[in-house]
Coordinates of C-alpha atoms and ligand atoms in Angstrom, one line a residue:
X1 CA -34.0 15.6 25.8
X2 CA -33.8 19.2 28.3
X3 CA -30.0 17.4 29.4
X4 CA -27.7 19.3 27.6
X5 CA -25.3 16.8 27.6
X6 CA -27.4 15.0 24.5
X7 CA -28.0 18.1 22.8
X8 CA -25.3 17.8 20.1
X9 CA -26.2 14.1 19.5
X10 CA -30.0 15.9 19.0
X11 CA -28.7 18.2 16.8
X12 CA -27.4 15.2 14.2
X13 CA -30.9 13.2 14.1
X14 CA -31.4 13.2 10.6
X15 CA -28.2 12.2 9.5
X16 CA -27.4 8.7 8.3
X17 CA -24.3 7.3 8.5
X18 CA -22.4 4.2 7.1
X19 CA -21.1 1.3 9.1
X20 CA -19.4 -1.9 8.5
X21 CA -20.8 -4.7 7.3
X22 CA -19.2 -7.1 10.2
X23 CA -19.5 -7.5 13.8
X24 CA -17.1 -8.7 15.8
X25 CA -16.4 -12.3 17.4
X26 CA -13.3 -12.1 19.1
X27 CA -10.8 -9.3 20.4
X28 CA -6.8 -9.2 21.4
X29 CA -6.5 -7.0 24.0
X30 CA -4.1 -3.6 23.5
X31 CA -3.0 -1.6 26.1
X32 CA -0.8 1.9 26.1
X33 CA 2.2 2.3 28.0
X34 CA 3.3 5.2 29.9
X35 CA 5.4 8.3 28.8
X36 CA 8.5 7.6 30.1
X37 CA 8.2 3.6 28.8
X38 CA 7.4 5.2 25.5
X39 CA 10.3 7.4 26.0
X40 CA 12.8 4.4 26.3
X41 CA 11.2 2.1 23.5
X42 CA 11.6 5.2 21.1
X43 CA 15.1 5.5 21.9
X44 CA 16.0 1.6 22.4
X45 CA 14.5 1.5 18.4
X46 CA 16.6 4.5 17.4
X47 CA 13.6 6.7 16.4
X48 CA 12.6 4.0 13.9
X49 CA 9.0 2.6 14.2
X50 CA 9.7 -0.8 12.3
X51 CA 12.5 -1.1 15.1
X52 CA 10.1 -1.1 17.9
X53 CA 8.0 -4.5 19.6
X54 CA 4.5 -4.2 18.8
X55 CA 3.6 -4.9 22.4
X56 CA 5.3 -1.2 22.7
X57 CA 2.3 0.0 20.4
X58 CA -1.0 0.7 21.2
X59 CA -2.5 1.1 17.9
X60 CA -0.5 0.3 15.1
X61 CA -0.8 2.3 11.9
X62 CA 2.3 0.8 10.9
X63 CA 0.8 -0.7 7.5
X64 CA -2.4 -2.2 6.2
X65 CA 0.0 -5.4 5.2
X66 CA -0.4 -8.8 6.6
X67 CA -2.7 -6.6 9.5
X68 CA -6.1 -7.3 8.5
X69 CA -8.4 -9.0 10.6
X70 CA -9.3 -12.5 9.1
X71 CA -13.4 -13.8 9.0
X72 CA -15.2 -16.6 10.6
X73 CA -14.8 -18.2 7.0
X74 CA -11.7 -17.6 6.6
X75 CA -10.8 -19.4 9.5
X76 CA -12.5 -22.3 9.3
X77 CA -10.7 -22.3 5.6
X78 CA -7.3 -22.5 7.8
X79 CA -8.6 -25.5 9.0
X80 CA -9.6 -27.4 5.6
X81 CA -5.3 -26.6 5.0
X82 CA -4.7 -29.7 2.3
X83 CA -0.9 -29.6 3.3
X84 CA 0.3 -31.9 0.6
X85 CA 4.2 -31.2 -0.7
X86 CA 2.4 -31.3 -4.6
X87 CA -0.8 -29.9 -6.2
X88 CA -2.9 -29.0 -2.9
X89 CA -6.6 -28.7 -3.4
X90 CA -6.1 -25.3 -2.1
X91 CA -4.4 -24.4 -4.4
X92 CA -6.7 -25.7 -7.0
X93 CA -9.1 -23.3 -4.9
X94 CA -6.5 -20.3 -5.3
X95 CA -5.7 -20.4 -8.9
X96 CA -9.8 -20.6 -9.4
X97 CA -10.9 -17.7 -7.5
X98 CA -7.9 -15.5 -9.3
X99 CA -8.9 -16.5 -12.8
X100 CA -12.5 -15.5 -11.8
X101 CA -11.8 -12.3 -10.4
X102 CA -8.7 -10.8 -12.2
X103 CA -9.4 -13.2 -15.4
X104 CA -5.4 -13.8 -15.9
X105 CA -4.3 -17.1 -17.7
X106 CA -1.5 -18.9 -15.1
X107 CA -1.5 -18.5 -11.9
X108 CA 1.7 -19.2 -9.8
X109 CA 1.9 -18.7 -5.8
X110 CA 4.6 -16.7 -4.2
X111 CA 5.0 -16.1 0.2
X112 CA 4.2 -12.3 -0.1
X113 CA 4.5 -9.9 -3.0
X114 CA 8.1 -9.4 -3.5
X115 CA 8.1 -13.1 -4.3
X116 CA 6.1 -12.3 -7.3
X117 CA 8.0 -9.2 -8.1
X118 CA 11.7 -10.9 -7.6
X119 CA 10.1 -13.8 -10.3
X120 CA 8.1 -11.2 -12.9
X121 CA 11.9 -9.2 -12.8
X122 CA 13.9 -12.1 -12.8
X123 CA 11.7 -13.5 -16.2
X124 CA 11.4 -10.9 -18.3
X125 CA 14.2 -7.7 -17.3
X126 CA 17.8 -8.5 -18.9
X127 CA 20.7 -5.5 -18.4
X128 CA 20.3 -2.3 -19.8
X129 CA 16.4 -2.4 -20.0
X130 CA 14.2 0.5 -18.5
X131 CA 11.1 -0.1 -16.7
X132 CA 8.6 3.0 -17.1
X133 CA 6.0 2.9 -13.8
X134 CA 3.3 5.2 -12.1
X135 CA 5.6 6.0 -9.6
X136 CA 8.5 3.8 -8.1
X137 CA 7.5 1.6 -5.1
X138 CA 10.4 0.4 -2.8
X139 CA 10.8 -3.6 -3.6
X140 CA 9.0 -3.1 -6.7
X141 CA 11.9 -0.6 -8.0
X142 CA 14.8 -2.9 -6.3
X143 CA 13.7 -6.5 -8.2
X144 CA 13.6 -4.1 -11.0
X145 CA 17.3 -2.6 -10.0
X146 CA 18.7 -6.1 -8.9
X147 CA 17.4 -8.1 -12.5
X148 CA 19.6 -5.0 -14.0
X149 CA 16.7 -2.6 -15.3
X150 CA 16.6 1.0 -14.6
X151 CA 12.9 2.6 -13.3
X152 CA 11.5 5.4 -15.3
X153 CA 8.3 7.3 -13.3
X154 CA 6.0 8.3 -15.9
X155 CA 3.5 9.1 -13.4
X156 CA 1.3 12.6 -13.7
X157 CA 3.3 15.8 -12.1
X158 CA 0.0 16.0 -10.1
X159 CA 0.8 13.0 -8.3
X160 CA 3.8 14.8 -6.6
X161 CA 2.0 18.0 -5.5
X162 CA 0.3 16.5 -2.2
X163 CA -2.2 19.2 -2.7
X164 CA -3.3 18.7 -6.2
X165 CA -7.3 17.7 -6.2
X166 CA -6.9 15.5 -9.7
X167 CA -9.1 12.8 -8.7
X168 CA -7.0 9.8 -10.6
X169 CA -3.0 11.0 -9.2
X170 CA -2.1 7.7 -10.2
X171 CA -2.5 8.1 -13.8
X172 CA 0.2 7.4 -16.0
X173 CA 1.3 10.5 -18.2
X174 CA 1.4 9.0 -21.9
X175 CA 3.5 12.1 -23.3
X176 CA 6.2 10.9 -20.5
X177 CA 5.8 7.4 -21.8
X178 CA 6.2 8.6 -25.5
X179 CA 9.6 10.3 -24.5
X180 CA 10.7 7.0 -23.0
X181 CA 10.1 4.8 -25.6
X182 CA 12.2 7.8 -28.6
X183 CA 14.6 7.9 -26.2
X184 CA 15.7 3.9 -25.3
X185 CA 13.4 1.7 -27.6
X186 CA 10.6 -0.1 -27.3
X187 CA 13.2 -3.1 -27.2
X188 CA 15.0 -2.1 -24.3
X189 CA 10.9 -1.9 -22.0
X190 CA 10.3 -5.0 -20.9
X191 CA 7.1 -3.7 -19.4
X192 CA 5.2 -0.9 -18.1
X193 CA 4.5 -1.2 -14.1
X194 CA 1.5 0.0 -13.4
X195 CA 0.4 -0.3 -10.2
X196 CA -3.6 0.1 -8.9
X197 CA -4.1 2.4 -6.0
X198 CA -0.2 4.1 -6.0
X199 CA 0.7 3.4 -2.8
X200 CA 3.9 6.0 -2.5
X201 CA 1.7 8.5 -4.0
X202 CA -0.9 8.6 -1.0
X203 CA -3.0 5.5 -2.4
X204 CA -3.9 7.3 -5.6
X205 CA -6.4 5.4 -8.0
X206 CA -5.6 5.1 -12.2
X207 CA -8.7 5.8 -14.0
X208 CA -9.9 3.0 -16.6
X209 CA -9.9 5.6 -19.4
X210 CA -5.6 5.9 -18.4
X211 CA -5.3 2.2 -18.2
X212 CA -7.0 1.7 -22.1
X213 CA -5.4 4.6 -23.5
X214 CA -2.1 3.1 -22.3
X215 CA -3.3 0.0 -23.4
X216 CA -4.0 1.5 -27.3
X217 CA 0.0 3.1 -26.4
X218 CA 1.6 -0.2 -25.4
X219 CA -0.5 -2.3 -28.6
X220 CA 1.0 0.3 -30.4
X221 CA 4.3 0.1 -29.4
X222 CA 4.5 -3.9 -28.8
X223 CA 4.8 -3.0 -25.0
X224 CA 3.0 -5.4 -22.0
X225 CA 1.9 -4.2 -18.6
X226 CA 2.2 -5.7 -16.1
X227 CA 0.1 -4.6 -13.1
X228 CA 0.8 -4.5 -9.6
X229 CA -3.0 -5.0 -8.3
X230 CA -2.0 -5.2 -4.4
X231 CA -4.3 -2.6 -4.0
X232 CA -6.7 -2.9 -7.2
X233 CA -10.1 -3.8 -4.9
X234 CA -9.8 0.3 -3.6
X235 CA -8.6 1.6 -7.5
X236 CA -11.7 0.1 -9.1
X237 CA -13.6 1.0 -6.0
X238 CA -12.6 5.2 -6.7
X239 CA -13.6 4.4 -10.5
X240 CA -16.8 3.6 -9.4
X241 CA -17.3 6.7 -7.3
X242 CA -15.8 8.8 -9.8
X243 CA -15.4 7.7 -13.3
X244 CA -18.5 8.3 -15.9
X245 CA -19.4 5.7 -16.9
X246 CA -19.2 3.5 -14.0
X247 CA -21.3 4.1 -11.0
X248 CA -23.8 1.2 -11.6
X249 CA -20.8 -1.4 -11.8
X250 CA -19.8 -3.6 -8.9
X251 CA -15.9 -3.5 -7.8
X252 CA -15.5 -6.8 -9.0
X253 CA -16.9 -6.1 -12.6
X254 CA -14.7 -3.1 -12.7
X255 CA -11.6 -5.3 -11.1
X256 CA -12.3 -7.7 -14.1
X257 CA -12.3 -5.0 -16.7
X258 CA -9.3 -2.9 -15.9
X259 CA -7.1 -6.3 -15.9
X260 CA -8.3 -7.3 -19.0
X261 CA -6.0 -4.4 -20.3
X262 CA -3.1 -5.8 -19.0
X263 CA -1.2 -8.4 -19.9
X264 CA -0.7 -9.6 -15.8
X265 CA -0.3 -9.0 -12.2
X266 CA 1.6 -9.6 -9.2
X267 CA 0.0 -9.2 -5.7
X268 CA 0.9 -8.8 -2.0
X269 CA -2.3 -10.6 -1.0
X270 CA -1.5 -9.3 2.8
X271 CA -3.7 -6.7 1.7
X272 CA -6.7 -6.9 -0.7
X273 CA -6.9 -10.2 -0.3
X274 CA -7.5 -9.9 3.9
X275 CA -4.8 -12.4 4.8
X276 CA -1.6 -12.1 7.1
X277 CA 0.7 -13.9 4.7
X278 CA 0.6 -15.1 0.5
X279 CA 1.1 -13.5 -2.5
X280 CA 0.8 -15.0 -6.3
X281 CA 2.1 -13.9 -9.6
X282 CA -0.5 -14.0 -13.0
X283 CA 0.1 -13.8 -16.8
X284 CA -1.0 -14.4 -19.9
X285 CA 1.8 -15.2 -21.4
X286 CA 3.2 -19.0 -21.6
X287 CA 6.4 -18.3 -22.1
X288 CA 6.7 -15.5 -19.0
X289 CA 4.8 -18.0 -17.2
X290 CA 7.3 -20.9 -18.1
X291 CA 10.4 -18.5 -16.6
X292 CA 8.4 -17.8 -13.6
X293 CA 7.6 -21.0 -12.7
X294 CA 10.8 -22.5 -13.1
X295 CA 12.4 -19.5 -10.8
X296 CA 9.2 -20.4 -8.2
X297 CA 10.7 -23.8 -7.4
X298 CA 14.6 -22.3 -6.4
X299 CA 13.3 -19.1 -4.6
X300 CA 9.8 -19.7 -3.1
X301 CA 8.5 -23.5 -2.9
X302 CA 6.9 -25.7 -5.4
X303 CA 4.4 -24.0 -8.4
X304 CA 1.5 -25.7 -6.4
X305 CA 2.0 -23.9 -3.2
X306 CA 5.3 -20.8 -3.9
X307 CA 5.7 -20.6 0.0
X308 CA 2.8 -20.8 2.2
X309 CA 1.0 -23.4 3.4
X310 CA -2.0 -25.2 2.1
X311 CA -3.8 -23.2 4.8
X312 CA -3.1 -20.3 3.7
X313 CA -3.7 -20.4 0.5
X314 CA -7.4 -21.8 1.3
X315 CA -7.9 -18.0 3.8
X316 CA -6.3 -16.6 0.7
X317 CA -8.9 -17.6 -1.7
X318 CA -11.7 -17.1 0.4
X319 CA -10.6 -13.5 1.0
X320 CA -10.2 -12.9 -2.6
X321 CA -13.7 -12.9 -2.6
X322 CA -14.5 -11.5 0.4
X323 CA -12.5 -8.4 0.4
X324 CA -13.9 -7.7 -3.6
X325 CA -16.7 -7.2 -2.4
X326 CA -18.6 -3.5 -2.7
X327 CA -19.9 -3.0 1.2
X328 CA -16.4 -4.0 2.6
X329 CA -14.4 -2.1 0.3
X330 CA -16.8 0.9 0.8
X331 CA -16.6 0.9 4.6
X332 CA -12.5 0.5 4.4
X333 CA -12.1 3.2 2.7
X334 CA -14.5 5.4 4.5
X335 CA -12.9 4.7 7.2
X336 CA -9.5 6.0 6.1
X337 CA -11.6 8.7 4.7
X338 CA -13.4 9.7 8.6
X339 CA -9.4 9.6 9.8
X340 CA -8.9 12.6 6.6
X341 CA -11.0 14.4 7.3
X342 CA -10.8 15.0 11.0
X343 CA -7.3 15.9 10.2
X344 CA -8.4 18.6 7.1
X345 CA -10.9 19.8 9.8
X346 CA -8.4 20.8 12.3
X347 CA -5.9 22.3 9.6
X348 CA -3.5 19.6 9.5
X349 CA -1.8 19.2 6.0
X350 CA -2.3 16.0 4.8
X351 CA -1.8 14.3 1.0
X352 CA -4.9 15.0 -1.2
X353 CA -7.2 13.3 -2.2
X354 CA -7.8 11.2 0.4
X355 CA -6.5 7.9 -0.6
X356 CA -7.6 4.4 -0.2
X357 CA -5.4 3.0 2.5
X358 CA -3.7 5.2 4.1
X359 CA -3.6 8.8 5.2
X360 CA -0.1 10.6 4.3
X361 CA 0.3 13.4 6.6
X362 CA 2.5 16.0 4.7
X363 CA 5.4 16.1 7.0
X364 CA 7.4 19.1 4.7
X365 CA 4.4 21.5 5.6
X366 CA 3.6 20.1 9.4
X367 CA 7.6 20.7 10.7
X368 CA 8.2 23.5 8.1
X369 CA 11.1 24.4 9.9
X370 CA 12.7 21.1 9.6
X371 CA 14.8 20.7 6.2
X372 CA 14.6 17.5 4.3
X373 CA 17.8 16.1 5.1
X374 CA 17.2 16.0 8.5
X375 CA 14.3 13.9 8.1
X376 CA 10.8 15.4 8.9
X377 CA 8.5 12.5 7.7
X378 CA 10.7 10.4 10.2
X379 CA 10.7 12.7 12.8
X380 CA 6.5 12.9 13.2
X381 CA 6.7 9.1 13.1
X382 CA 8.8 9.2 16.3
X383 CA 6.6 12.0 17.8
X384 CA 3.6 10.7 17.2
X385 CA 4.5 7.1 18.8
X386 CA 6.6 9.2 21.8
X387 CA 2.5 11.0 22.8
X388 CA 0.6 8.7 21.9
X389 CA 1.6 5.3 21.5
X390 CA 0.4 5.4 17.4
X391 CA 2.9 3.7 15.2
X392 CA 3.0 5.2 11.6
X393 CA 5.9 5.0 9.2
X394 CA 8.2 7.3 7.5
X395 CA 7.5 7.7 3.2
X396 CA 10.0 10.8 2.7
X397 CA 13.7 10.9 2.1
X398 CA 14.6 7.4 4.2
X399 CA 12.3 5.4 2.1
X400 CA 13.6 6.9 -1.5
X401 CA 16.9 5.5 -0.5
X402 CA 20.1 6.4 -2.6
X403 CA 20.5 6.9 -6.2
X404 CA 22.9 3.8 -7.3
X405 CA 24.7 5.6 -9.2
X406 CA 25.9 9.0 -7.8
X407 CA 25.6 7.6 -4.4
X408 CA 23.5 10.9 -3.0
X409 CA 20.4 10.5 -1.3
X410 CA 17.0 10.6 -3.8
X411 CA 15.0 13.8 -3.1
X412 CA 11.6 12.6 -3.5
X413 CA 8.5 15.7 -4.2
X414 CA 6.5 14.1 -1.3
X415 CA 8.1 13.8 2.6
X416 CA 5.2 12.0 3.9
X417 CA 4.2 9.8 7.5
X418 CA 2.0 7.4 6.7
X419 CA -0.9 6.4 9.2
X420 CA -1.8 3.3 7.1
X421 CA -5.2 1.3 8.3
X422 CA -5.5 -2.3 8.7
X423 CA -9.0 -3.9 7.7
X424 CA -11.6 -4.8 9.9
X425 CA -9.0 -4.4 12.5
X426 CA -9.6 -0.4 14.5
X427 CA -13.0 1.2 14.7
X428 CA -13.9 5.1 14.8
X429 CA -12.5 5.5 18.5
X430 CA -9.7 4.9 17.4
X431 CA -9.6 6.9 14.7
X432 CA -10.6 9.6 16.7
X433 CA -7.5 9.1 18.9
X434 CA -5.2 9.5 16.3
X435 CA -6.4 12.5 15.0
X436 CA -6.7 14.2 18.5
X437 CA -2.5 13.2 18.8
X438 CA -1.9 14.5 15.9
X439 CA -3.6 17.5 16.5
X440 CA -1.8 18.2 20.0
X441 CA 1.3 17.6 18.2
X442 CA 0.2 20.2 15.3
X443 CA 0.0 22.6 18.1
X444 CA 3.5 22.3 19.4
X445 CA 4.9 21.8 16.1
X446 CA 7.4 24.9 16.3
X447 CA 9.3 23.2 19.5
X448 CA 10.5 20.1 17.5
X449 CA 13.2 19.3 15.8
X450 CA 15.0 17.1 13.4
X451 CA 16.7 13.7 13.9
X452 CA 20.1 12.4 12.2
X453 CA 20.8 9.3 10.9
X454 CA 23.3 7.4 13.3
X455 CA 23.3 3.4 11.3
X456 CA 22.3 3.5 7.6
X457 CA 22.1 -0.4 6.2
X458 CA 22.8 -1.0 2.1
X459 CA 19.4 -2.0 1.5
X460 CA 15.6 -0.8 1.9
X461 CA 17.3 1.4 4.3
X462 CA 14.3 3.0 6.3
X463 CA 13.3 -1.1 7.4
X464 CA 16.5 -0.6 9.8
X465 CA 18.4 2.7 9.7
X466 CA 18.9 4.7 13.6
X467 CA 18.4 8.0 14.4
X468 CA 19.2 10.1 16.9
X469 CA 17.5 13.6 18.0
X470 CA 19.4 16.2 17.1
Ligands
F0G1 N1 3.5 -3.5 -4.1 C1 2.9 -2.6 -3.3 C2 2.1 -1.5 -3.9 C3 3.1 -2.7 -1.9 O1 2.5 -1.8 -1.1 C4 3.8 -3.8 -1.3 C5 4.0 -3.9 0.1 C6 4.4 -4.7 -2.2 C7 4.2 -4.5 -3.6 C8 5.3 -5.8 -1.7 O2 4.5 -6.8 -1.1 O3 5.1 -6.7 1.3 O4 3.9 -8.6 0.3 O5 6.2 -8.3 -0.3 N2 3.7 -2.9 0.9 C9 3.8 -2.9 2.3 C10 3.4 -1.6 2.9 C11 5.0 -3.5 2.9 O6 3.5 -1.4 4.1 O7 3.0 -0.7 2.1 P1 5.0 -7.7 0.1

């Protein structure tokens, strides 16, 4: 040990660190391409990362959504696909493995997530209704918009401060929730969406104590909730790190115990649930389950399969219990954690806490020079693929869209880039990339400047809208 050149690794013996609990089989080769191809891909996808070809990429923070790396078991599940047109064993296998683990009455399949919102909307909003939630997110709020309801955040003011330490952000704020219901009537809330891990708020987590005093509110009041538990696997995992109460509890008793507040649940299973495709839609209620189901055969497929093949609904119910489980959930989100905290070490402002998913780097204090309008979120997107080849998204000012009525752009708090992580899918060095791009980028922040928005389309605008440098 006299080389220097082991002398810092010395220096840590005595540590012990956390790894993941898989090994890997089986690898797709990624490559980056040079400057000046980056240069031209940038511009060919007008500065807009969901514009680009992912061969372009080299590591692809994009989203942790339909991105996860599938198991061994999982894919020899792909290959016991029961592809009957009616009542598929795998779906049998599906609707099982949900009842177990979230504990909900009827199950009915969707393709992805937006299926199940589009039918929970469609089934219970009528005209005129509000919709209080912890914080809007983007499809969520338009099935909400399009079945002719009107979204009301009644999230915590913490949750818009990106430097705010609260460790449950997501929490819904029950004197915000009281104002609501003086103001319109119960009658006119159809439901309260509450959604596990808030993805738009930096992957916030609600605590269980919020979710049953909202419960006691809503009993109260004759109000459901319906949740949206896309993300619930890394919400119940933060309880048990951080709620009294809760440390000796597995994710999956914690998972069963926070549902059993709510009345249901629709899920993008393209992310707990370790799968590229499938979603699903659960309630308690026969009649809600009666509108849903009769809407799942003229927008997604039959009730016995709501889009996706009997393949993937067998991955889909093996990942259910696969991604519940405590080691995997604890090494995915340490992982987005290691990414943090590089970036906290080197001064780089990102959203706080640490969430479960994702890291939101706080675009309004990185380019502080750069106003809103002219897109700074957006811009670090661009100029993070442009030196390095990363793909991240824009959660700022694009993704807030337009107010409907006034026809201005929404102003949201938080003007955040998003480097979300897939599962099982990158390992520390690349982490360790990212952070070192993001860092050269921090240094030269002063030199760069805004974008301006060249095609804006009428919906989910940030999926497609151009920009241009300025
Ligand atoms: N709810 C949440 C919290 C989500 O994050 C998403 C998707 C959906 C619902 C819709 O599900 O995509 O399966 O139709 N989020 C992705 C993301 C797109 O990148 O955050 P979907």
């Amino acid at each position: 040990m006299s080389n220097p050149i082991y002398k810092t690794m010395g220096q840590q013996f005595g540590r012990r660190s956390w790894a993941e609990p898989w090994k890997i089989k089986m690898v797709e080769p990624i490559r980056m391409i040079s400057a000046e191809e980056r240069l031209e891909a940038c511009q060919d996808a007008g500065y807009n990362t969901f514009l680009m070809r992912s061969e372009d990429v080299y590591i692809d923070l994009l989203t942790d959504s339909g991105t996860s790396a599938m198991s061994d078991r999982q894919w020899a599940g792909i290959m016991m696909g029961d592809e009957a047109y009616a009542g598929s064993r795998n779906f049998y296998n599906l609707e099982a493995a949900v009842r177990k683990y979230y504990g909900y009455k009827y199950v009915i399949p969707t393709h992805q997530g937006r299926g199940a919102e589009h039918l929970i909307s469609q089934a219970t909003i009528t005209k005129g209704d509000y919709i209080p939630g912890n914080m809007y997110f983007t499809t969520t709020r338009l099935h909400q918009e399009l079945a002719g309801g009107t979204f009301v955040d009644v999230i915590i003011d913490e949750a818009h401060d990106p430097t705010n330490q609260h460790p449950f952000k997501g929490n819904v704020d029950l004197d915000k929730m009281k104002a609501l219901v003086d103001k319109v009537g119960a009658d006119r809330i159809p439901y309260v969406s509450l959604a596990g891990t808030v993805n738009m708020a930096g992957g916030q987590p609600v605590s269980m104590d919020n979710v049953k005093a909202l419960r006691a509110f809503c009993d109260k009041h004759g109000l459901r909730i319906y949740l949206d538990a896309t993300r619930m696997y890394e919400n119940a995992f933060f309880i048990q790190e951080r709620e009294e109460g809760y440390k000796d509890k597995s994710v999956a008793e914690i998972l069963f115990e926070f549902c059993s507040y709510t009345d249901g649940a629709w899920m993008s299973a393209k992310k707990d649930h370790l799968v590229n495709i499938g979603g699903w839609l659960a309630v308690n209620q026969e009649d809600v389950a009666e509108r849903a189901r009769n809407l799942v055969v003229v927008y997604e497929g039959l009730h016995t399969y709501g889009g996706m093949a009997g393949r993937d609904m067998e991955a889909l119910a093996i990942g259910i219990e696969e991604g519940v489980k405590d080691d995997h959930v604890a090494a995915r989100v340490r992982q987005v954690r290691y990414l943090g905290k590089l970036l906290l070490d080197w001064g780089i402002p990102i959203m706080e806490p640490i969430g479960g998913h994702a890291i939101f780097v706080d675009a309004r204090r990185f380019y502080e020079h750069i106003p809103q309008d002219q897109f700074p979120a957006q811009t670090l997107a661009a100029q993070l693929y442009l030196d390095s080849g990363v793909r991240s998204m824009e959660r700022g000012i694009v993704s807030a869209g337009r107010d409907p009525k006034t026809g201005d752009h929404y102003y949201p708090a938080l003007e955040l880039t998003r480097l979300t992580i897939p599962r099982r899918v990158y390992t520390q060095a690349h982490m360790d990339v990212v952070a070192e791009s993001l860092k050269a980028l921090h240094d030269e922040r002063k030199k760069t400047k805004g974008l301006k928005m060249v095609y804006e389309p009428e919906y989910l605008r940030f999926f497609q809208a151009r920009f241009e440098p300025l």
